[in-house]
CSV table of C-alpha atoms and ligand atoms in Angstrom, one decimal:
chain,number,residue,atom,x,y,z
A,1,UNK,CA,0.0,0.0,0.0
A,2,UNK,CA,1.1,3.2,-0.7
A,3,UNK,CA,1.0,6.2,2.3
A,4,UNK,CA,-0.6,9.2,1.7
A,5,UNK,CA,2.8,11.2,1.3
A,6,UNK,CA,3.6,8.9,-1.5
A,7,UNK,CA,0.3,9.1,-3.5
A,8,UNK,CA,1.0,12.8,-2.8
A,9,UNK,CA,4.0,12.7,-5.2
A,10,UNK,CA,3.3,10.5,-7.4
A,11,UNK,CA,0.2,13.0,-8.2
A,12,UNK,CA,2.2,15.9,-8.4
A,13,UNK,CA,4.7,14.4,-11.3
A,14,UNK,CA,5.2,16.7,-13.8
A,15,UNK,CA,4.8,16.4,-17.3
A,16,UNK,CA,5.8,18.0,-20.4
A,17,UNK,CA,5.9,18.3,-23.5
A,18,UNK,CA,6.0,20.6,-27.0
A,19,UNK,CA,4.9,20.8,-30.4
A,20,UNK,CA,6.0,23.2,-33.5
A,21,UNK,CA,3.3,25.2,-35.4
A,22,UNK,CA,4.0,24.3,-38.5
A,23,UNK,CA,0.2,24.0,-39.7
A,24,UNK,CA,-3.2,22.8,-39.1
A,25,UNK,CA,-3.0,19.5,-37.0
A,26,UNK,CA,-4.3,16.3,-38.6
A,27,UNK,CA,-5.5,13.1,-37.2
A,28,UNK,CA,-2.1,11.6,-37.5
A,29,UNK,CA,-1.3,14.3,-34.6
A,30,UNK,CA,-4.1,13.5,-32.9
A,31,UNK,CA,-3.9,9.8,-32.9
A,32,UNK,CA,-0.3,9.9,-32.4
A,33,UNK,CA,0.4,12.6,-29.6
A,34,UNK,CA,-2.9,14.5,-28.7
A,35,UNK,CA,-5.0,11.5,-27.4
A,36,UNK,CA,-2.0,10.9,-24.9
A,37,UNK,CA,-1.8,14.6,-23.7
A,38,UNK,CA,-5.5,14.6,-23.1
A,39,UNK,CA,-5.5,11.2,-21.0
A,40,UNK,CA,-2.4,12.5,-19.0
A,41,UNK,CA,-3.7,15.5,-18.0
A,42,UNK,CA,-5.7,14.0,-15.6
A,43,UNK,CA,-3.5,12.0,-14.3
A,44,UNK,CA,-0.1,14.2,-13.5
A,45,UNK,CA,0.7,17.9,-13.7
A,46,UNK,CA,0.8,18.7,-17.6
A,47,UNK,CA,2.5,21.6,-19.2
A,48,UNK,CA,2.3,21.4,-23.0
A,49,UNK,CA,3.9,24.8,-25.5
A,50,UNK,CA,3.6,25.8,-28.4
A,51,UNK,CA,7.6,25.3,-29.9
A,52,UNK,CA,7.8,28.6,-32.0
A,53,UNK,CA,11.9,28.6,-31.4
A,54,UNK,CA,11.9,25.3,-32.5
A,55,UNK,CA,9.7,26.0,-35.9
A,56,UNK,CA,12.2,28.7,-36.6
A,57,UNK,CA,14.8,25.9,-36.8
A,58,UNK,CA,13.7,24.4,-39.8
A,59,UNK,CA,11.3,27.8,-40.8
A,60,UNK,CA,13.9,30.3,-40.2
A,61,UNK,CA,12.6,31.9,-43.5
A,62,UNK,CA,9.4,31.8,-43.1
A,63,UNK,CA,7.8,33.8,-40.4
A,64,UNK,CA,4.5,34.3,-41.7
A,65,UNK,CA,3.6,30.8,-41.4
A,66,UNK,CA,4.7,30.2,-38.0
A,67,UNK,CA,2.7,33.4,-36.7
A,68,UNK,CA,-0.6,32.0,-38.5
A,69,UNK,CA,-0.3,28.6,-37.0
A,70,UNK,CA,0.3,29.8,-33.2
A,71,UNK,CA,-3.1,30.5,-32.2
A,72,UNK,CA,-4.8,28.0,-34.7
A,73,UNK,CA,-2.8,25.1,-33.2
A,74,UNK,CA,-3.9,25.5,-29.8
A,75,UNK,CA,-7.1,25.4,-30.7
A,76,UNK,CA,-6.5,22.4,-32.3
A,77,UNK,CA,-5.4,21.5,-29.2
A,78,UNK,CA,-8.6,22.5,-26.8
A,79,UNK,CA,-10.6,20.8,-30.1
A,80,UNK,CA,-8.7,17.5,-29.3
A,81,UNK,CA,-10.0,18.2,-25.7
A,82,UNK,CA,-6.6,19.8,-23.7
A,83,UNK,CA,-8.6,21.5,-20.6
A,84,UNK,CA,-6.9,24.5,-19.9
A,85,UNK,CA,-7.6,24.0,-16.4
A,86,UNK,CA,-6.7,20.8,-16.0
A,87,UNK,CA,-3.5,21.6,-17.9
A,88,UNK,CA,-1.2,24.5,-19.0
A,89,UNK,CA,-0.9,25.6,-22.4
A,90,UNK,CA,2.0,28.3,-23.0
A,91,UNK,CA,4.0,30.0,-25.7
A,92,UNK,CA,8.1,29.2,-25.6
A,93,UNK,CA,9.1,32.4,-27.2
A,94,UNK,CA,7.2,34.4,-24.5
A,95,UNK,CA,9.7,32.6,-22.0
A,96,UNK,CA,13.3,34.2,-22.4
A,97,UNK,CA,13.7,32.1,-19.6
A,98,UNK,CA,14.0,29.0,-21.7
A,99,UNK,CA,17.0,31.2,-24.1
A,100,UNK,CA,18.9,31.9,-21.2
A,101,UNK,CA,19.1,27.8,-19.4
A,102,UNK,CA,19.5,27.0,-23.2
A,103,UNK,CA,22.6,29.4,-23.2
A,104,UNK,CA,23.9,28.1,-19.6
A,105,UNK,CA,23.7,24.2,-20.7
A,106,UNK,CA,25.5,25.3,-24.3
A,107,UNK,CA,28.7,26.8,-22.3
A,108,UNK,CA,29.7,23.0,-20.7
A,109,UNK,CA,27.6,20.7,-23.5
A,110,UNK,CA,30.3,19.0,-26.3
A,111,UNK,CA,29.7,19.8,-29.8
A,112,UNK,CA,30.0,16.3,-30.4
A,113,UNK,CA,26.7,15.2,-28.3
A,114,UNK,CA,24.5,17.3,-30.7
A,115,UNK,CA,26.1,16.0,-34.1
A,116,UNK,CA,25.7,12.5,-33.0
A,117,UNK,CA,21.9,13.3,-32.8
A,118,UNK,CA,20.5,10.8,-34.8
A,119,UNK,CA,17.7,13.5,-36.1
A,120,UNK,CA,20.9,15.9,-37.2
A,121,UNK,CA,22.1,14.0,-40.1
A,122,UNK,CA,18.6,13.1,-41.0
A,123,UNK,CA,16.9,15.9,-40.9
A,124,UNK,CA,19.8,17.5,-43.1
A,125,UNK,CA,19.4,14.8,-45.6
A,126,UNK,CA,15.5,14.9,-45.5
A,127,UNK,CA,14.7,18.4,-45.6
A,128,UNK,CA,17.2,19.4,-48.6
A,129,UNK,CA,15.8,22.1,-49.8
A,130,UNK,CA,16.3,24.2,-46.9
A,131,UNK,CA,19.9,25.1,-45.5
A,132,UNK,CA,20.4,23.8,-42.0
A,133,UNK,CA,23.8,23.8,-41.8
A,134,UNK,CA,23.0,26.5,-39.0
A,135,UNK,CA,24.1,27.1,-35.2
A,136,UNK,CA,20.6,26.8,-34.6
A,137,UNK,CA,19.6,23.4,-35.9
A,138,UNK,CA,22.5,22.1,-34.5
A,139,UNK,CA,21.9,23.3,-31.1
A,140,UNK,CA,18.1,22.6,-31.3
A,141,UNK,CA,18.0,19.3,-29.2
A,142,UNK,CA,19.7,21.1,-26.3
A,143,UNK,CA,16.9,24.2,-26.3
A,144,UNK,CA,14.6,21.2,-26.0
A,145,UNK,CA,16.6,20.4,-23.3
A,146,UNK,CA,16.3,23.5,-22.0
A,147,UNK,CA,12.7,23.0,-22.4
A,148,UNK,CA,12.5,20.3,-20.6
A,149,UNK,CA,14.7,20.5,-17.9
A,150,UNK,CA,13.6,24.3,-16.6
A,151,UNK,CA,10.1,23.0,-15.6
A,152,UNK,CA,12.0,19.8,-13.9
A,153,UNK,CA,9.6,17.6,-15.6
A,154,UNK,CA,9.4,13.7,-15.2
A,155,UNK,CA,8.1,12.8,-17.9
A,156,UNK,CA,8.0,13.7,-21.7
A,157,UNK,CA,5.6,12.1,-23.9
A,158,UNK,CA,7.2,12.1,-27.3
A,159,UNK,CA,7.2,9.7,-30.3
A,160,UNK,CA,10.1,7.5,-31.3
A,161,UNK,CA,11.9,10.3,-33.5
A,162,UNK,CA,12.5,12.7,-30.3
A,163,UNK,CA,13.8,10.0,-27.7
A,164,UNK,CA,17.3,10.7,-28.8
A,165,UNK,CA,16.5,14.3,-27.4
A,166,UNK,CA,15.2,13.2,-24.1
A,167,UNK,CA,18.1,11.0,-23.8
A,168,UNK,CA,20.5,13.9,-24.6
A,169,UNK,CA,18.1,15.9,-22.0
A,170,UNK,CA,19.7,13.6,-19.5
A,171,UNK,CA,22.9,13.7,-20.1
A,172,UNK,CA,22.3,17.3,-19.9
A,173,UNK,CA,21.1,17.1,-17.0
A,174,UNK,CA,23.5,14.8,-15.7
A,175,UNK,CA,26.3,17.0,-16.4
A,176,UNK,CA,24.5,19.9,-15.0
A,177,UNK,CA,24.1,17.9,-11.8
A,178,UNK,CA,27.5,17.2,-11.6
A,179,UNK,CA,29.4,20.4,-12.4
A,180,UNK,CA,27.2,22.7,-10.0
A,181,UNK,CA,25.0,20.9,-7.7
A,182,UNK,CA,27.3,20.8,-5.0
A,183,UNK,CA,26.3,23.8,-3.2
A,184,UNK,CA,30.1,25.9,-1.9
A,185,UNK,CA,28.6,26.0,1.9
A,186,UNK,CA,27.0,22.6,1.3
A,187,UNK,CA,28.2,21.1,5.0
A,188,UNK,CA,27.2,23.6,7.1
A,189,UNK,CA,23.6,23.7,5.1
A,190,UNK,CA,23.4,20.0,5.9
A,191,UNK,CA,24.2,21.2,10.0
A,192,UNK,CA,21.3,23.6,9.8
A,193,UNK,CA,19.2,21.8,7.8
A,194,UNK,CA,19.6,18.6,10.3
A,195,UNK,CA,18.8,20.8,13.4
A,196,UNK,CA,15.2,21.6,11.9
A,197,UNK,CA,14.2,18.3,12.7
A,198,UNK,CA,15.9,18.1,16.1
A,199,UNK,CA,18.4,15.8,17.8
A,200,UNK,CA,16.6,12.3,17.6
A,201,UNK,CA,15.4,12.6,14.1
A,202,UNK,CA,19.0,13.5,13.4
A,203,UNK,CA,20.7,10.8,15.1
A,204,UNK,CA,17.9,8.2,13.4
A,205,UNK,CA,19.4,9.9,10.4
A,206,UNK,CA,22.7,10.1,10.9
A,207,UNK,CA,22.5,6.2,11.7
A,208,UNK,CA,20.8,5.1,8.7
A,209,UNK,CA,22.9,6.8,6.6
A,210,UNK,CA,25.9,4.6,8.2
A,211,UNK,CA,24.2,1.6,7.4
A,212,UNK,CA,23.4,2.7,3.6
A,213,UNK,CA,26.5,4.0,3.0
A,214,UNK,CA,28.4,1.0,4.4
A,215,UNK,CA,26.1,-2.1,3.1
A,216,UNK,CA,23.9,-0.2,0.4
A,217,UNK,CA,20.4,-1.1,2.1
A,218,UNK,CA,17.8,0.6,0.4
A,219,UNK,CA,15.8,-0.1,3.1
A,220,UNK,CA,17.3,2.5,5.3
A,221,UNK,CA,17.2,4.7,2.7
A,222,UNK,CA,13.7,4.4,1.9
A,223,UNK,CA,12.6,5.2,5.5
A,224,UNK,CA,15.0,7.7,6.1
A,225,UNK,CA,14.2,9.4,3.1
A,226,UNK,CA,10.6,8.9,3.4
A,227,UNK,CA,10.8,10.5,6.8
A,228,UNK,CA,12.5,13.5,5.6
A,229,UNK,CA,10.2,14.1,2.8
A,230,UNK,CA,7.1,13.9,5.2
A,231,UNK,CA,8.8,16.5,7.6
A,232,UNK,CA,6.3,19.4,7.5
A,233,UNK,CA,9.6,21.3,9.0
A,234,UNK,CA,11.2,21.2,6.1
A,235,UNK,CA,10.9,22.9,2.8
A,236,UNK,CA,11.5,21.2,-0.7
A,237,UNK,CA,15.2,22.6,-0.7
A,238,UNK,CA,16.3,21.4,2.7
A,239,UNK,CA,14.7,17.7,1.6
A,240,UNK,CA,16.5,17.6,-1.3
A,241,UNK,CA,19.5,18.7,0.5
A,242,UNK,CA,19.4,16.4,2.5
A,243,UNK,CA,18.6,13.4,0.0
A,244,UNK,CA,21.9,14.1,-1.1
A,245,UNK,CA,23.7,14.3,1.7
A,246,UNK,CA,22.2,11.0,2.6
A,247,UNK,CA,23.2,9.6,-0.9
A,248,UNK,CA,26.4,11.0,-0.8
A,249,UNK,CA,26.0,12.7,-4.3
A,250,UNK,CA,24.8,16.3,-5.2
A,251,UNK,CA,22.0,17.9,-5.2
A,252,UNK,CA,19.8,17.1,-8.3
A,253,UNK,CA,19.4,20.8,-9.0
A,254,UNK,CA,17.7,19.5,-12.6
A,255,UNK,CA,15.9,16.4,-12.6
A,256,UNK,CA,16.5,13.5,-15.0
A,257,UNK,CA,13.1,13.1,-17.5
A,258,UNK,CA,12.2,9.9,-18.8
A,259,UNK,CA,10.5,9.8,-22.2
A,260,UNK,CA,7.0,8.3,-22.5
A,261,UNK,CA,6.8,7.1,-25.5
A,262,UNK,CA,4.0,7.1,-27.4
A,263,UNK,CA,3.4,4.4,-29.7
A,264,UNK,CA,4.3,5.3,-33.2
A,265,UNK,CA,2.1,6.4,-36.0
A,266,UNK,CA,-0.7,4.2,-35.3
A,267,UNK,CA,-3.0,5.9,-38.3
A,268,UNK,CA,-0.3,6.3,-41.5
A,269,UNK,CA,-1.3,9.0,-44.2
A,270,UNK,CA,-4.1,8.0,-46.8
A,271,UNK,CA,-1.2,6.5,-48.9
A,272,UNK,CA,-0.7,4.6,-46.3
A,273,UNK,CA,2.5,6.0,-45.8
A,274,UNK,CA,3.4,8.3,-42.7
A,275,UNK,CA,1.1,11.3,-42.4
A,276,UNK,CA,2.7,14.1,-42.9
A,277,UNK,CA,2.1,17.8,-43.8
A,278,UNK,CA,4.6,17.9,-46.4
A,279,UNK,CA,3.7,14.4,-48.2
A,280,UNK,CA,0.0,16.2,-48.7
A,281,UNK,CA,-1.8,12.7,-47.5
A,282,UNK,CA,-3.5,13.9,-44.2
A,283,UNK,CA,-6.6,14.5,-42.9
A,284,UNK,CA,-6.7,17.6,-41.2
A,285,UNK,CA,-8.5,17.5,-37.3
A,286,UNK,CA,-10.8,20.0,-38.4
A,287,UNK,CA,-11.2,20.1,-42.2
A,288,UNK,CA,-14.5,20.2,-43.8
A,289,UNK,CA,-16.9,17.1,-44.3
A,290,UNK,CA,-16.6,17.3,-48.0
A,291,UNK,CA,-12.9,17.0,-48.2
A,292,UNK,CA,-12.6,14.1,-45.5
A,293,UNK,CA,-15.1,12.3,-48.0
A,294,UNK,CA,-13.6,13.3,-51.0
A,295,UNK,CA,-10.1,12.0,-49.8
A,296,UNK,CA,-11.3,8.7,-48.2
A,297,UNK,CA,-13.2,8.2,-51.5
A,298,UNK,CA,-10.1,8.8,-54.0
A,299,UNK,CA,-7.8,6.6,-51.1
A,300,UNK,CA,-5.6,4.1,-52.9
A,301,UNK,CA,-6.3,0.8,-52.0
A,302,UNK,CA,-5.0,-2.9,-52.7
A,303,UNK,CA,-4.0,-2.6,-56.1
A,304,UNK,CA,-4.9,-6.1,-56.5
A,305,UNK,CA,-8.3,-5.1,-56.6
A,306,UNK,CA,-8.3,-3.7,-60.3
A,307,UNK,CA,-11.9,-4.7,-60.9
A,308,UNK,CA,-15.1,-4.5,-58.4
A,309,UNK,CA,-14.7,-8.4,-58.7
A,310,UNK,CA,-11.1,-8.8,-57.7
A,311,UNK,CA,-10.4,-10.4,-54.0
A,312,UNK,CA,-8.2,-8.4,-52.2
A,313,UNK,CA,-6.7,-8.5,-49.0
A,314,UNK,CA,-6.6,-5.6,-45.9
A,315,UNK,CA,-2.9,-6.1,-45.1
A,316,UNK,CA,-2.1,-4.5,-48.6
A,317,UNK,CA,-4.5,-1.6,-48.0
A,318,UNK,CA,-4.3,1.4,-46.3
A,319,UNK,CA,-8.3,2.1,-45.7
A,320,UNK,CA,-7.8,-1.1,-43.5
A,321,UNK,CA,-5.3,0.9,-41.2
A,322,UNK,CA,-8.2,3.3,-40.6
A,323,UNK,CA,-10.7,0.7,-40.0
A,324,UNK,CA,-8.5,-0.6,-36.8
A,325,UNK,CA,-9.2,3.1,-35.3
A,326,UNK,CA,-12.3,4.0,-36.8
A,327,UNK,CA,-14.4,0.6,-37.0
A,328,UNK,CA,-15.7,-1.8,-34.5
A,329,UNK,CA,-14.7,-5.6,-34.5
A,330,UNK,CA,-18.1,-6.6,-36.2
A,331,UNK,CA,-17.4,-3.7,-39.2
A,332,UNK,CA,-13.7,-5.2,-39.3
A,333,UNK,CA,-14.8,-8.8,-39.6
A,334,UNK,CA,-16.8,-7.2,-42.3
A,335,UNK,CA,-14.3,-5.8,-44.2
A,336,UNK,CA,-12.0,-9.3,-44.2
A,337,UNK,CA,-14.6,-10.9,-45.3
A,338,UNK,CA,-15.6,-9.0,-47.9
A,339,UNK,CA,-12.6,-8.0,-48.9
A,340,UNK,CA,-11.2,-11.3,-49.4
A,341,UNK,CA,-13.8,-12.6,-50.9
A,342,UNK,CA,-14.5,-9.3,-53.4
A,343,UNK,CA,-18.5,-9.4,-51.6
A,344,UNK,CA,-17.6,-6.1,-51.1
A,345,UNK,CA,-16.3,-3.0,-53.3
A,346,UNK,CA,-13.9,-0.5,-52.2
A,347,UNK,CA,-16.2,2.6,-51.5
A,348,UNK,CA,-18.8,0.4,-50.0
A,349,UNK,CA,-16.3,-0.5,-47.5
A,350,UNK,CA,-14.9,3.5,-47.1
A,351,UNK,CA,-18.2,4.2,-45.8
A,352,UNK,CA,-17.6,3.8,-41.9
A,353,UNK,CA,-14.4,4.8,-42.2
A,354,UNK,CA,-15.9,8.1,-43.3
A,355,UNK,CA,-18.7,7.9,-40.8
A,356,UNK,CA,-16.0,7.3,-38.3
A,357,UNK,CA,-13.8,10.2,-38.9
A,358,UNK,CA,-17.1,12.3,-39.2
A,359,UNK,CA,-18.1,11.1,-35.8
A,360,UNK,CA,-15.1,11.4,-33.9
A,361,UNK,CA,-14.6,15.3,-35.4
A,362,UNK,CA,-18.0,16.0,-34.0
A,363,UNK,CA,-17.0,17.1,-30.4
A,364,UNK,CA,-13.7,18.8,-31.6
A,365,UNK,CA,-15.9,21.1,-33.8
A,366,UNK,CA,-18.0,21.4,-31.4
A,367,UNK,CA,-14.9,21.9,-28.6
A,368,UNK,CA,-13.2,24.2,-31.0
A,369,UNK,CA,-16.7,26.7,-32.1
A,370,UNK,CA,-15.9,29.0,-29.3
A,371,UNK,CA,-12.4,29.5,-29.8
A,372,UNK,CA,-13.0,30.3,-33.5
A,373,UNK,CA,-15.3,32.7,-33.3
A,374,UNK,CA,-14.0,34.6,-30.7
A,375,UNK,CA,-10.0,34.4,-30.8
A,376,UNK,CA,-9.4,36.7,-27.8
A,377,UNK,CA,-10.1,33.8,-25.8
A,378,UNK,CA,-7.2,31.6,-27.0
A,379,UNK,CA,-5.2,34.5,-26.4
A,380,UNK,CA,-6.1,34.6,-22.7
A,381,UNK,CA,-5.7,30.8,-22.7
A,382,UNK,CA,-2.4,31.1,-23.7
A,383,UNK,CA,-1.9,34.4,-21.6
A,384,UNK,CA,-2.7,32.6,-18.4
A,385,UNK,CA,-0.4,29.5,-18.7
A,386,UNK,CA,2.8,31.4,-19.8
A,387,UNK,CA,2.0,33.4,-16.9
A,388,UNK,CA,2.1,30.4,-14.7
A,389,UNK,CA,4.7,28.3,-16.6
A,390,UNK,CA,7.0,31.5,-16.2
A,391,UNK,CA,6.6,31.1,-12.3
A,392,UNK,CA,8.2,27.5,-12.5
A,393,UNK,CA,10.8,28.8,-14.8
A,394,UNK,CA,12.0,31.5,-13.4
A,395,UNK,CA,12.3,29.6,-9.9
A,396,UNK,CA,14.5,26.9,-11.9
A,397,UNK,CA,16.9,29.8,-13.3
A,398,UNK,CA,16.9,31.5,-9.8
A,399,UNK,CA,18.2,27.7,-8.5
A,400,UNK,CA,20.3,26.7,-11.8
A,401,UNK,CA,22.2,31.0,-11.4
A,402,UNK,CA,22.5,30.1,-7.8
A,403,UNK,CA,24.0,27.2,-8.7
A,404,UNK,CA,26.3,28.1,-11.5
A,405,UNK,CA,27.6,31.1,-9.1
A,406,UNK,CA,25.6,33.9,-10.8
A,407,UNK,CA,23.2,35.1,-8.0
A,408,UNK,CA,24.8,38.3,-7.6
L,501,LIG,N1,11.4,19.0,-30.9
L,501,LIG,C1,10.0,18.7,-30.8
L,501,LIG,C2,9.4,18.4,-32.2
L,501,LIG,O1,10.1,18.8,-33.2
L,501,LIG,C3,9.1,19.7,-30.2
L,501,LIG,C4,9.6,20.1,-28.8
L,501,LIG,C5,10.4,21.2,-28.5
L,501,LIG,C6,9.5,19.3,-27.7
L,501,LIG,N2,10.7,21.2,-27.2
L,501,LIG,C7,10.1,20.0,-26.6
L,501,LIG,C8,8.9,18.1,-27.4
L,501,LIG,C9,10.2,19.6,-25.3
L,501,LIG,C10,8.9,17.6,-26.1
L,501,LIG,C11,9.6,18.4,-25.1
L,501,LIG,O2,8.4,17.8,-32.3
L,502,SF4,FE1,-9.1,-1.9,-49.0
L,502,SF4,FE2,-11.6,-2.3,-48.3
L,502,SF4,FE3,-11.0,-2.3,-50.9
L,502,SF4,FE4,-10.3,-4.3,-49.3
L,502,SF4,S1,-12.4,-3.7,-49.8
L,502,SF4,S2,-9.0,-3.2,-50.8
L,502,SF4,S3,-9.8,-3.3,-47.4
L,502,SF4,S4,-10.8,-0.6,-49.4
């Protein structure tokens, strides 16, 4: 059974993560990333922005596009069903604060950790008609770090293409940890710190510590620890301090994220390869009933079905990729069968994959009408969570300058 104290915690993990505006969302977003935002932000601490910085990366020349797609994404984002009061929705480039840990990490980080980012070369080679041989796309995973590690989040849900940069996150982090954690007057912090909980807490303590230290039983440590991060005398400075000196190690100034990973692409483009802006084979979350039909309807399909009475077979076709999200089991059996045995013909069997997309876009319209007609209010949306995302960052940068010996 878990106490209280530790159900306490656990619901006060911290998650985060970020997207780039680089144009309306489609259900390959949604399917993909948004569904998994939405489900955790009931169930940790959630703070998810809006990566302009990181859309100038790739977009350096093209401002206008980034600038339209700000405001429209998020409401993409309330139409997929992000609560802003259940979560908080901000804008990097209001946050200087994320420039200036970005520039603090890039004075001790090795050139060599960002080239070996698998996404460097690749990108490069993908996206060749744009010149990213630039400072900025090379340093781009460590702003991410930045990102990241300023609002000491646990957890970043990403897909498989960003866990390199969670991964360089920690080592970030790591090294952070390593070169300035130690606080200069760290002893005699530990001495003050140890008589806020008084002489027989200390010396319970004190004698754990001994026996961890010596034989490495967690045990100890998990009641010792657990004691100090119950004490209502002590804040969540002095407990950390004091993990530490326990541990032996320094203080974890930035904490260590682990990446969530979301399962990747689970609904492909309508060519059934991935979907994608730039391949032109997605479904956008909130484009019009006539287009979704339109595109389902002109969807390639197994091209062993030339004529209405050719047998094909779903594991060639991409509409069967949609019918795994969109249909039930009994519509699914339908399609195999029909499919294989050419009973059916290709647009009969589109039809509930259309109704399906239809369906599911009804309550994102309908989430998203507000917002549309009034924009003011994604602007206050947006207002109010850099306002309180700003409060967790610039408490990190007042730690990571004390740290780092810049607290003048
Ligand atoms: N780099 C991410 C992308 O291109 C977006 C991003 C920026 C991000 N900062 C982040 C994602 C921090 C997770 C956490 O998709
Ligand atoms: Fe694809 Fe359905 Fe046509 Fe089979 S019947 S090829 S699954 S669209």
């Amino acid at each position: 059974m878990m106490s209280e104290q530790q159900t306490a915690s656990i619901a006060k993990q911290r998650v985060l993560s970020g997207m780039r505006p680089t144009g309306a969302l489609h259900l390959g977003h949604y399917h993909g990333a948004l569904k998994n935002w939405v489900r955790l932000q009931q169930e940790m601490e959630c703070f998810y922005f809006v990566a302009d910085w990181h859309a100038l990366t790739t977009h350096y020349e093209s401002r206008d596009i980034i600038e339209k797609n700000v405001f429209e994404m998020v409401i993409d984002w309330l139409a997929a069903g992000l609560d802003p009061n259940q979560c908080t929705i901000f804008l990097q480039s209001r946050l200087p604060e994320h420039a200036e840990l970005f520039t603090l990490l890039a004075m001790g980080t090795p050139i060599g950790w960002l080239e070996r980012v698998p996404t460097y070369k690749d990108q490069q080679q993908q996206l060749k008609d744009k010149d990213l041989s630039t400072y900025g796309f090379l340093g781009y995973p460590l702003l991410q770090a930045a990102d990241i590690l300023i609002y000491k989040a646990h957890y970043v849900p990403v897909g498989e293409d960003q866990a390199s940069h969670v991964e360089l996150t920690r080592e970030a982090a790591r090294r952070f940890n390593h070169l300035y954690g130690r606080e200069t007057n760290f002893d005699a912090l530990v001495k003050a710190t140890l008589e806020k909980i008084g002489k027989d807490s200390t010396k319970r303590f004190e004698k754990s510590r001994k026996v961890y230290q010596e034989t490495g039983d967690t045990k100890a440590m998990e009641g010792a620890l657990g004691f100090v991060n119950s004490s209502p005398l002590l804040d969540d400075a002095e407990r950390e301090r004091l993990s530490a000196y326990f541990r032996g190690t320094g203080r974890m100034v930035l904490v260590e994220p682990q990446v969530l990973l979301t399962e990747s692409a689970k609904l492909p483009g309508l060519d059934g390869r991935k979907m994608s802006k730039s391949y032109g084979n997605g479904i956008a979350m909130r484009e019009d009933k006539a287009s979704i039909e339109h595109k389902v309807k002109t969807m390639p399909t197994d091209p062993a079905r030339v004529k209405r009475t050719d047998a094909g077979n779903p594991d060639n076709c991409p509409v069967w990729q949609f019918h795994k999200i969109y249909s039930s089991n009994d519509t699914q059996n339908w399609v195999r069968q029909g499919c294989t045995s050419a009973g059916i013909g290709c647009l009969e069997c589109k039809r509930p994959v259309i109704d399906g997309i239809l369906a599911e876009q009804q309550p994102m319209l309908a989430r998203a009408e507000p917002y549309v007609k009034n924009p003011k209010l994604v602007r206050e949306i947006v207002d109010a969570g850099t306002d309180r995302a700003r409060t967790v960052a610039r408490a990190t940068m007042h730690e990571v300058r004390g740290a780092m010996g810049l607290n003048y």
